[in-house]
Short mmCIF file of C-alpha atoms and ligand atoms in Angstrom, two decimals:
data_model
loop_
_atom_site.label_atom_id
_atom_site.label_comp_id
_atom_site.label_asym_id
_atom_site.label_seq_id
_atom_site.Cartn_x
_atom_site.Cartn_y
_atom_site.Cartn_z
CA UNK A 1 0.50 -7.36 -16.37
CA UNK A 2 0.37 -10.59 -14.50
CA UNK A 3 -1.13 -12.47 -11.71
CA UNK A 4 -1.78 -11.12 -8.41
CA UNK A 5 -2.02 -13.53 -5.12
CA UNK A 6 -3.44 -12.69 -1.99
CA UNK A 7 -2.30 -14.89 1.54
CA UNK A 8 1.10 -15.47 -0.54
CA UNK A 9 2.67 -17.90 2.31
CA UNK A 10 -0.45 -20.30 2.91
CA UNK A 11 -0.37 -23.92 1.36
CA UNK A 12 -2.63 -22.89 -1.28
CA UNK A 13 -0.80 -19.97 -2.73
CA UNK A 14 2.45 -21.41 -2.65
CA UNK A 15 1.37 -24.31 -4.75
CA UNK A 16 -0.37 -21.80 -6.99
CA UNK A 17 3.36 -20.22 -7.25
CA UNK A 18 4.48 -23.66 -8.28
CA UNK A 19 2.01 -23.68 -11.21
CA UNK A 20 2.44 -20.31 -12.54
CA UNK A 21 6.24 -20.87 -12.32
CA UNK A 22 6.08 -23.93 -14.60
CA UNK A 23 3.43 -22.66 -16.75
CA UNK A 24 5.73 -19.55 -17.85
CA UNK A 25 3.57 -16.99 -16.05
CA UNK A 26 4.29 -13.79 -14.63
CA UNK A 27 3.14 -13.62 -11.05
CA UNK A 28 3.02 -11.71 -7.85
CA UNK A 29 2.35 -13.41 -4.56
CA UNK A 30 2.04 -10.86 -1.02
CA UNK A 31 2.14 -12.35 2.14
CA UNK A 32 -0.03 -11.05 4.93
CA UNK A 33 2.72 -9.04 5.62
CA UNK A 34 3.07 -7.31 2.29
CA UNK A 35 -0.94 -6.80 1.18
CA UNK A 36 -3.06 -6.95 4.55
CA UNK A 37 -6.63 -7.45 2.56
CA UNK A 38 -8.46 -6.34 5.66
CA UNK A 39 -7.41 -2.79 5.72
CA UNK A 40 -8.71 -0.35 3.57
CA UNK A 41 -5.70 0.72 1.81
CA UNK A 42 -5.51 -3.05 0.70
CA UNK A 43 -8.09 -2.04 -2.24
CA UNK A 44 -5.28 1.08 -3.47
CA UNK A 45 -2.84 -1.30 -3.09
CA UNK A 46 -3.72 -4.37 -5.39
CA UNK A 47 -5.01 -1.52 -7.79
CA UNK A 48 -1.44 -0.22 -7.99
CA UNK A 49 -0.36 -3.25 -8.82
CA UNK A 50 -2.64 -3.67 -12.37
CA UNK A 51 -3.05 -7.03 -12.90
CA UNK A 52 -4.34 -8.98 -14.97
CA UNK A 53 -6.15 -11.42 -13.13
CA UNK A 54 -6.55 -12.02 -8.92
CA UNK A 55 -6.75 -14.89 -6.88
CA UNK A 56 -7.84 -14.44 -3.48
CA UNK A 57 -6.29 -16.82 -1.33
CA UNK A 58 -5.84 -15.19 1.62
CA UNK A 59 -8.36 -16.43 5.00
CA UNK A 60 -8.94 -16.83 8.35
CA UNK A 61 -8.42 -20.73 8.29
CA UNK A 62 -8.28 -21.10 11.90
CA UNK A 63 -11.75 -23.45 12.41
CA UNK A 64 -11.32 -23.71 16.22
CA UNK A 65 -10.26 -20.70 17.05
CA UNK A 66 -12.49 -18.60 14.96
CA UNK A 67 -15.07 -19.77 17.82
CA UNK A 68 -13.36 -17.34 20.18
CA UNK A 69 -12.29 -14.71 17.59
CA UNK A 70 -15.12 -14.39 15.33
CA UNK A 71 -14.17 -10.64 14.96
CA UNK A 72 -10.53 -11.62 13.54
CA UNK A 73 -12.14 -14.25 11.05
CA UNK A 74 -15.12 -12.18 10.05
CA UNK A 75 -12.66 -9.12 9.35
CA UNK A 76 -10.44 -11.27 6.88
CA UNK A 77 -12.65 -13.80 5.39
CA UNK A 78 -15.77 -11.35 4.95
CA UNK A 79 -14.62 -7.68 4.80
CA UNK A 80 -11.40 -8.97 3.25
CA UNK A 81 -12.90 -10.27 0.46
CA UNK A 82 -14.72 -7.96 -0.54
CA UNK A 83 -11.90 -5.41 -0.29
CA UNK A 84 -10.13 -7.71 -2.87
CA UNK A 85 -13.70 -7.95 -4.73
CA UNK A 86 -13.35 -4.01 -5.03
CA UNK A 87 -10.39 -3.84 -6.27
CA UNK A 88 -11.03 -6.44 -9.25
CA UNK A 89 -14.14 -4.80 -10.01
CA UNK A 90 -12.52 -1.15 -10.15
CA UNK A 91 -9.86 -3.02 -12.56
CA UNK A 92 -12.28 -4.57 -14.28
CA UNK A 93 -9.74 -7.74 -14.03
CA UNK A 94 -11.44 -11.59 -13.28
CA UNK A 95 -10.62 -12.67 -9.36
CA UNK A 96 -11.02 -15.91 -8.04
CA UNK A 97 -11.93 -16.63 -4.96
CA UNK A 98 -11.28 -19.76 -2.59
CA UNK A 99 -14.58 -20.39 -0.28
CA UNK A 100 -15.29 -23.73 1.35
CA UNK A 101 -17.31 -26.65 2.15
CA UNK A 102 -18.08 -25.14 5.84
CA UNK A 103 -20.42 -23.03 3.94
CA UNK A 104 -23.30 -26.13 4.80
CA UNK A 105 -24.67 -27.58 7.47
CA UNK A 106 -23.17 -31.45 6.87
CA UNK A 107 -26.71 -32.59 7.37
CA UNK A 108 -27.14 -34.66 4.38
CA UNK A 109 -26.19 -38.36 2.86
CA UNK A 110 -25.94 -36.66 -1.08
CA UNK A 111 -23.32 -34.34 -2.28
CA UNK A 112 -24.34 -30.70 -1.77
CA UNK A 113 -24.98 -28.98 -5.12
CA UNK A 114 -24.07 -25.47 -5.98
CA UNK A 115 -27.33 -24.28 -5.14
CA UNK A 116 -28.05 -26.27 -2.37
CA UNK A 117 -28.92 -24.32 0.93
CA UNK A 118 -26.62 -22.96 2.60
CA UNK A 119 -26.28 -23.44 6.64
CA UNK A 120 -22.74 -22.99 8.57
CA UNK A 121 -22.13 -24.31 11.83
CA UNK A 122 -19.13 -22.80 12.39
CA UNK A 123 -18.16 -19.17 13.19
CA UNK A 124 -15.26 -19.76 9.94
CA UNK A 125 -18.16 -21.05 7.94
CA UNK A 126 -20.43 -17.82 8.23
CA UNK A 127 -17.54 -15.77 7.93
CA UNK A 128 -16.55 -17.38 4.37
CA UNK A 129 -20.20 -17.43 3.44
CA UNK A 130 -20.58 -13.47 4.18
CA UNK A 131 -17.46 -13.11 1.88
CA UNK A 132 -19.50 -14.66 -0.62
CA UNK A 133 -22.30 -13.02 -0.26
CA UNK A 134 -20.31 -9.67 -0.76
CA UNK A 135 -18.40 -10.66 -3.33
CA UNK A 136 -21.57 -11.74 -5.01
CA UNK A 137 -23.22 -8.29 -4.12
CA UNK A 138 -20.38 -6.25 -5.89
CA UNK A 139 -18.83 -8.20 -8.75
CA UNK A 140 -20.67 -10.90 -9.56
CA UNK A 141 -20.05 -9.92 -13.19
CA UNK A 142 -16.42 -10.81 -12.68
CA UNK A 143 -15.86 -12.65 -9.76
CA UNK A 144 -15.57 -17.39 -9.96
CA UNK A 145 -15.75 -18.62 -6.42
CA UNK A 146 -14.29 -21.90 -5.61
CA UNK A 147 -15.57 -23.82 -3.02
CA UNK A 148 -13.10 -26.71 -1.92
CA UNK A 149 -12.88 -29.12 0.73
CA UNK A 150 -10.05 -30.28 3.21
CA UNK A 151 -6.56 -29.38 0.97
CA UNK A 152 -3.40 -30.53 2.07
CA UNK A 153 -0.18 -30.27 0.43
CA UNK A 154 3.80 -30.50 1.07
CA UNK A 155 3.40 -26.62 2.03
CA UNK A 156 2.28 -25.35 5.93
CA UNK A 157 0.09 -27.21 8.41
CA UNK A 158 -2.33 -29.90 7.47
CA UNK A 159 -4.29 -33.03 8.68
CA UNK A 160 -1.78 -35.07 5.90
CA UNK A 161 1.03 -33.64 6.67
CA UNK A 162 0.24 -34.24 10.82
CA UNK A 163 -0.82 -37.86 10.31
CA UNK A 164 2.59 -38.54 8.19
CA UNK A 165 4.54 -37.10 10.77
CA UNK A 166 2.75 -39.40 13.58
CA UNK A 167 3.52 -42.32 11.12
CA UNK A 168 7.02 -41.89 10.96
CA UNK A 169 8.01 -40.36 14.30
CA UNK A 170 6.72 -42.83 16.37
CA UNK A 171 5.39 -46.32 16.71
CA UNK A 172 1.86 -45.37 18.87
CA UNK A 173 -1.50 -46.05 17.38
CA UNK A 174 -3.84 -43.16 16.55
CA UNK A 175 -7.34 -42.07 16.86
CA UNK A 176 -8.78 -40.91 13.90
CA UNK A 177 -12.31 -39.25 13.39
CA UNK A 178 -14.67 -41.87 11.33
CA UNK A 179 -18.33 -39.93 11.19
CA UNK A 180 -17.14 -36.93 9.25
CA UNK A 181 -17.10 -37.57 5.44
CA UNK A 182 -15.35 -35.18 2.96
CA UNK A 183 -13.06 -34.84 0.28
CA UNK A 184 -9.42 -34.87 0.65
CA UNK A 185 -8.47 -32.47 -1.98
CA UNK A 186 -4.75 -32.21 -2.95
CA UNK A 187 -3.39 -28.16 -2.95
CA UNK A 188 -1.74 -28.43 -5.77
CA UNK A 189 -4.23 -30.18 -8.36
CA UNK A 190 -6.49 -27.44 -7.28
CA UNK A 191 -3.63 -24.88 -8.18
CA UNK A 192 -3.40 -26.62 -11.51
CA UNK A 193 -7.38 -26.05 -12.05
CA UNK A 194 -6.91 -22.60 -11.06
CA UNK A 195 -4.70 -22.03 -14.09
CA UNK A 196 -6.73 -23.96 -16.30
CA UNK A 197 -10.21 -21.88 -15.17
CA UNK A 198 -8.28 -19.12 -16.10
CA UNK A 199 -7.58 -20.33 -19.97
CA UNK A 200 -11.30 -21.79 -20.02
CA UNK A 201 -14.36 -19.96 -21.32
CA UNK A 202 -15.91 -20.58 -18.36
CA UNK A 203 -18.54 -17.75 -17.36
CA UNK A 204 -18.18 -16.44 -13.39
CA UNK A 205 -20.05 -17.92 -11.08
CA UNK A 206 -19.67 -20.79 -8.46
CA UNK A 207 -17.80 -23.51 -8.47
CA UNK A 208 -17.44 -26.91 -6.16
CA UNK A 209 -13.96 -28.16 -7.20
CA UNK A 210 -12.52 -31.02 -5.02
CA UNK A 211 -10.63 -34.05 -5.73
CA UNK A 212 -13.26 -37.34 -6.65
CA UNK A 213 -14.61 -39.71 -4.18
CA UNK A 214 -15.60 -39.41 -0.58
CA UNK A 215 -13.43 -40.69 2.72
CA UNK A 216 -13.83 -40.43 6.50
CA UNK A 217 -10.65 -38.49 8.08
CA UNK A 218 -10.28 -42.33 9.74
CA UNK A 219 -9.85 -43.64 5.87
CA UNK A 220 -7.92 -40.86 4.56
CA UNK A 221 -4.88 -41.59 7.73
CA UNK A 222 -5.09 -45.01 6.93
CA UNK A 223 -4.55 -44.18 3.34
CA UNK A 224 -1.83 -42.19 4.44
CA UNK A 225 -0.02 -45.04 6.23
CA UNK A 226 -0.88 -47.36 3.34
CA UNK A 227 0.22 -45.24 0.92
CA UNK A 228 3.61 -44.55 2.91
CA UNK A 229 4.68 -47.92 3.75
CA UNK A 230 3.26 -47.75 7.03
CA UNK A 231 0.90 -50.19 9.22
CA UNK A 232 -2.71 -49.46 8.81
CA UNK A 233 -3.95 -51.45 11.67
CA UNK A 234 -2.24 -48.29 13.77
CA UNK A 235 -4.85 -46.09 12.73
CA UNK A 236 -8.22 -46.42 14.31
CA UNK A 237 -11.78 -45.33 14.26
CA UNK A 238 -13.65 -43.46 16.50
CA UNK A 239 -16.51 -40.94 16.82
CA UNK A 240 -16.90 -37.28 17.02
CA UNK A 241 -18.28 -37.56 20.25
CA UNK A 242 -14.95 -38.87 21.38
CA UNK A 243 -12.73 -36.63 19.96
CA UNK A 244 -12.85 -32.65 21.53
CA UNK A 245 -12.78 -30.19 18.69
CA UNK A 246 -14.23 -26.43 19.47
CA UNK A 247 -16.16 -25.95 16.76
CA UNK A 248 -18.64 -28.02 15.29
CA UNK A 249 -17.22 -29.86 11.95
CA UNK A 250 -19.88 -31.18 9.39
CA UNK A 251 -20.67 -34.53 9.09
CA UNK A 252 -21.34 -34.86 5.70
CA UNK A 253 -19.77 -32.02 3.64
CA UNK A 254 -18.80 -33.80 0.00
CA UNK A 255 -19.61 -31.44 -2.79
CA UNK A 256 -20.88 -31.96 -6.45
CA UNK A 257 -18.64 -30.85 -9.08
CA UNK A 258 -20.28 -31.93 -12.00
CA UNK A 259 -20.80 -28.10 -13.05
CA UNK A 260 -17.14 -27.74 -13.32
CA UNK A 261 -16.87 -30.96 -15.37
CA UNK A 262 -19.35 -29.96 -17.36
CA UNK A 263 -17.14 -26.80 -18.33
CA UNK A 264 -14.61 -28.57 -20.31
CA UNK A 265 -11.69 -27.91 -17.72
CA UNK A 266 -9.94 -31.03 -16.71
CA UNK A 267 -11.43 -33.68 -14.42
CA UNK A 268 -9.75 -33.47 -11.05
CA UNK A 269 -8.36 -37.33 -9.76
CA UNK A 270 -9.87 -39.62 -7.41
CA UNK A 271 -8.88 -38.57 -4.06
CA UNK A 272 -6.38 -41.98 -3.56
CA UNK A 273 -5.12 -41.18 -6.92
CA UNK A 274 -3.96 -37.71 -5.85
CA UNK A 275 -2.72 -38.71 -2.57
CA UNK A 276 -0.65 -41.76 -4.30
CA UNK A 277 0.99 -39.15 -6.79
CA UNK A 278 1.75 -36.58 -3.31
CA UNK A 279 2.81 -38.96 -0.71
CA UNK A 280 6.44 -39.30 -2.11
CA UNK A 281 6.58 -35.39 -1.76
CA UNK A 282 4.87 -35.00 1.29
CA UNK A 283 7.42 -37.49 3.47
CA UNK A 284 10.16 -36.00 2.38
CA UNK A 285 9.35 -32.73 3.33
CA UNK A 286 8.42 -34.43 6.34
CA UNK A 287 11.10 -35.48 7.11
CA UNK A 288 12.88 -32.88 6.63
CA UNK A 289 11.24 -30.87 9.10
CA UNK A 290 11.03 -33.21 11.38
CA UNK A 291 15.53 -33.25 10.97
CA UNK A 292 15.27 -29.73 11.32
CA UNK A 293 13.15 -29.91 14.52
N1 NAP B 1 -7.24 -25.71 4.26
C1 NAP B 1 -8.38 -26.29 3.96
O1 NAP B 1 -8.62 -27.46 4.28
C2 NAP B 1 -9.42 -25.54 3.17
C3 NAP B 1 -10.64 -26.17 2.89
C4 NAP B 1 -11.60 -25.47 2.16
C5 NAP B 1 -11.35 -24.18 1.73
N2 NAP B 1 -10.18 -23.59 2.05
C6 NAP B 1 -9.95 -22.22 1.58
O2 NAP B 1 -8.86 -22.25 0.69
C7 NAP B 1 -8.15 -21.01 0.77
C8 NAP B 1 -6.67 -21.27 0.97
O3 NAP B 1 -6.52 -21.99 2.19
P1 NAP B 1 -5.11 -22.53 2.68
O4 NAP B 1 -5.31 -23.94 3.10
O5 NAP B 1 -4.05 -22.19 1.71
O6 NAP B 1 -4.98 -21.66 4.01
P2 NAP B 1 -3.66 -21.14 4.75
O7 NAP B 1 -2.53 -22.05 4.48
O8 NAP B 1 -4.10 -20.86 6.14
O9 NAP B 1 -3.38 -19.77 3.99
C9 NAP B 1 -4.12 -18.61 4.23
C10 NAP B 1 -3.16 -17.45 4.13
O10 NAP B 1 -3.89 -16.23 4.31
C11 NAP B 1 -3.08 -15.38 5.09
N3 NAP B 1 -3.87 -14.31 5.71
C12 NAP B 1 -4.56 -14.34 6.88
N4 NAP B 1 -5.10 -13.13 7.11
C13 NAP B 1 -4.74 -12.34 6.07
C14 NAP B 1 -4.97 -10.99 5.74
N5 NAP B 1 -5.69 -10.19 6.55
N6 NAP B 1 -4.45 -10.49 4.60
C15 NAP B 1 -3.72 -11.27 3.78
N7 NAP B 1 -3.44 -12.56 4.04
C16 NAP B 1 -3.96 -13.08 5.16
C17 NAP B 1 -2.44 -16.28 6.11
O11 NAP B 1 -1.32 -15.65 6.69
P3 NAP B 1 -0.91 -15.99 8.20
O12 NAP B 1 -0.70 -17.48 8.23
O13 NAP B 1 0.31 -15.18 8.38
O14 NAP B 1 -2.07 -15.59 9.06
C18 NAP B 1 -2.08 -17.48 5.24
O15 NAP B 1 -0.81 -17.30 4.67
C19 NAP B 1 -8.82 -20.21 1.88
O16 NAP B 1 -9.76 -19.33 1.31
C20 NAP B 1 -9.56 -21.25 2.68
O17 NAP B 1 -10.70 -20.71 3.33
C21 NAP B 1 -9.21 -24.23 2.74
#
């Protein structure tokens, strides 16, 4: 009996791996590959498996591209999930489930609350909300959805990862996006959380867990630079009317997580305090990839 993981190669799984392994649990983690959550034999599947508790971290995280293939988001991040919510509920077993802070509009200046309405922009962001909403139609008995915000690790493709390669591969400045406000949220804190929800008494329901504090992406690269030993001034602001992105990204998306603080689990860091403690980790895979080619 042990933990099940769904998307087993993305950045959040694998640091979820990295937990479990030091925490002396037993795990399994499928790829796309191995469990496919959009098919319907996916639900026979993770059932054959018995565990003991799920996490659902397999999405369509595409956010541009989902514009042109809403069918290919909507059939992972909406009918997948709730194939993985019918499996939990026919085991009777807890899942958690990763959801996002695309679920709102961005039209605000306070952080959006649990209950706050919800209002996607984006063709990702209405497909992770519909996963919700069926997750919350069948097991809502059993089911804790996480909402984060803009993760980044050592693992796979992210905005950290991109601007650290930038830093150290060349000398050119950069044009960073200074009107969208969020929380950089580091992978594998949130991995940590994961395994502490799952010790907690916490009842399921909805959660907004991101790392503390609010940045633009503009003062997140800088950090990044800072943080890394390179030259700030290299980074610079602009707007989001400058910069050509498909879909629609909120301009305000920073979420409330007093609910999970007030659950006893452990208070995730400051968002510079994270990204301090990752930056070591995060050049040097770096820079090994960027060796490798
Ligand atoms: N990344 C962010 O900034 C962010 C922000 C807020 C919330 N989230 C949420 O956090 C969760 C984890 O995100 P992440 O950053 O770890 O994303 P990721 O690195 O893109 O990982 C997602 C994984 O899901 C897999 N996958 C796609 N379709 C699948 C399917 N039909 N069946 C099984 N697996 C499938 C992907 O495989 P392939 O790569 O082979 O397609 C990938 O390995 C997601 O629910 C995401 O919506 C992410």
């Amino acid at each position: 009996m042990s933990w099940l993981i769904t998307g087993g190669s993305g950045q959040l799984a694998l640091c979820l791996t990295d937990s479990l392994t030091r925490e002396g649990q037993a795990f399994t983690s499928l790829s796309k590959r191995e469990l496919d959550i959009s098919t319907t034999d996916s639900v026979s599947k993770i059932v054959g498996q018995s565990p003991r508790i799920i996490v659902n971290c397999a999405a369509y995280t595409a956010v541009d591209k989902a514009e042109s293939k809403p069918d290919s988001a909507q059939t992972v991040n909406t009918l997948g999930a709730k194939n993985v919510a019918i499996a939990a509920k026919e085991l009777g077993v807890p899942l958690i489930h990763i959801s996002t802070d695309y679920v709102f509009s961005g039209e605000s200046s306070i952080p959006w609350q649990i209950n706050s309405p919800t209002q996607p922009r984006t063709t990702y962001g209405k497909t992770k909300l519909s996963g919700e909403r069926e997750i919350n139609n069948i097991y809502p008995e059993g089911t804790f959805i996480l909402r984060t915000a803009w993760l980044y690790s050592r693992y796979g493709t992210n905005f950290a990862k991109s601007i650290l390669r930038k830093a150290i591969t060349s000398g050119d400045a950069l044009k960073v996006v200074n009107d969208q406000i969020g929380q950089p949220t580091l992978a594998s804190e949130l991995a940590d959380q994961i395994f502490y929800l799952s010790k907690s008494q916490a009842n399921p329901g909805t959660y907004h867990v991101t790392n503390g504090g609010e940045a633009s992406w503009y003062e997140f690269a800088r950090e990044i630079f800072l943080l890394s030993g390179h030259d700030p001034s290299r980074v610079n602001p602009i707007s989001s009317s400058e910069y050509e992105s498909v879909a629609h990204r909120p301009k305000y998306s920073v979420l409330d997580n007093s609910v999970w603080d007030s659950k006893g689990l452990p208070r995730m860091s400051d968002w510079e305090d994270a990204l301090n403690r990752a930056i070591p980790e995060i050049r040097d895979q770096v820079e090994r990839e960027a060796h490798n080619g």
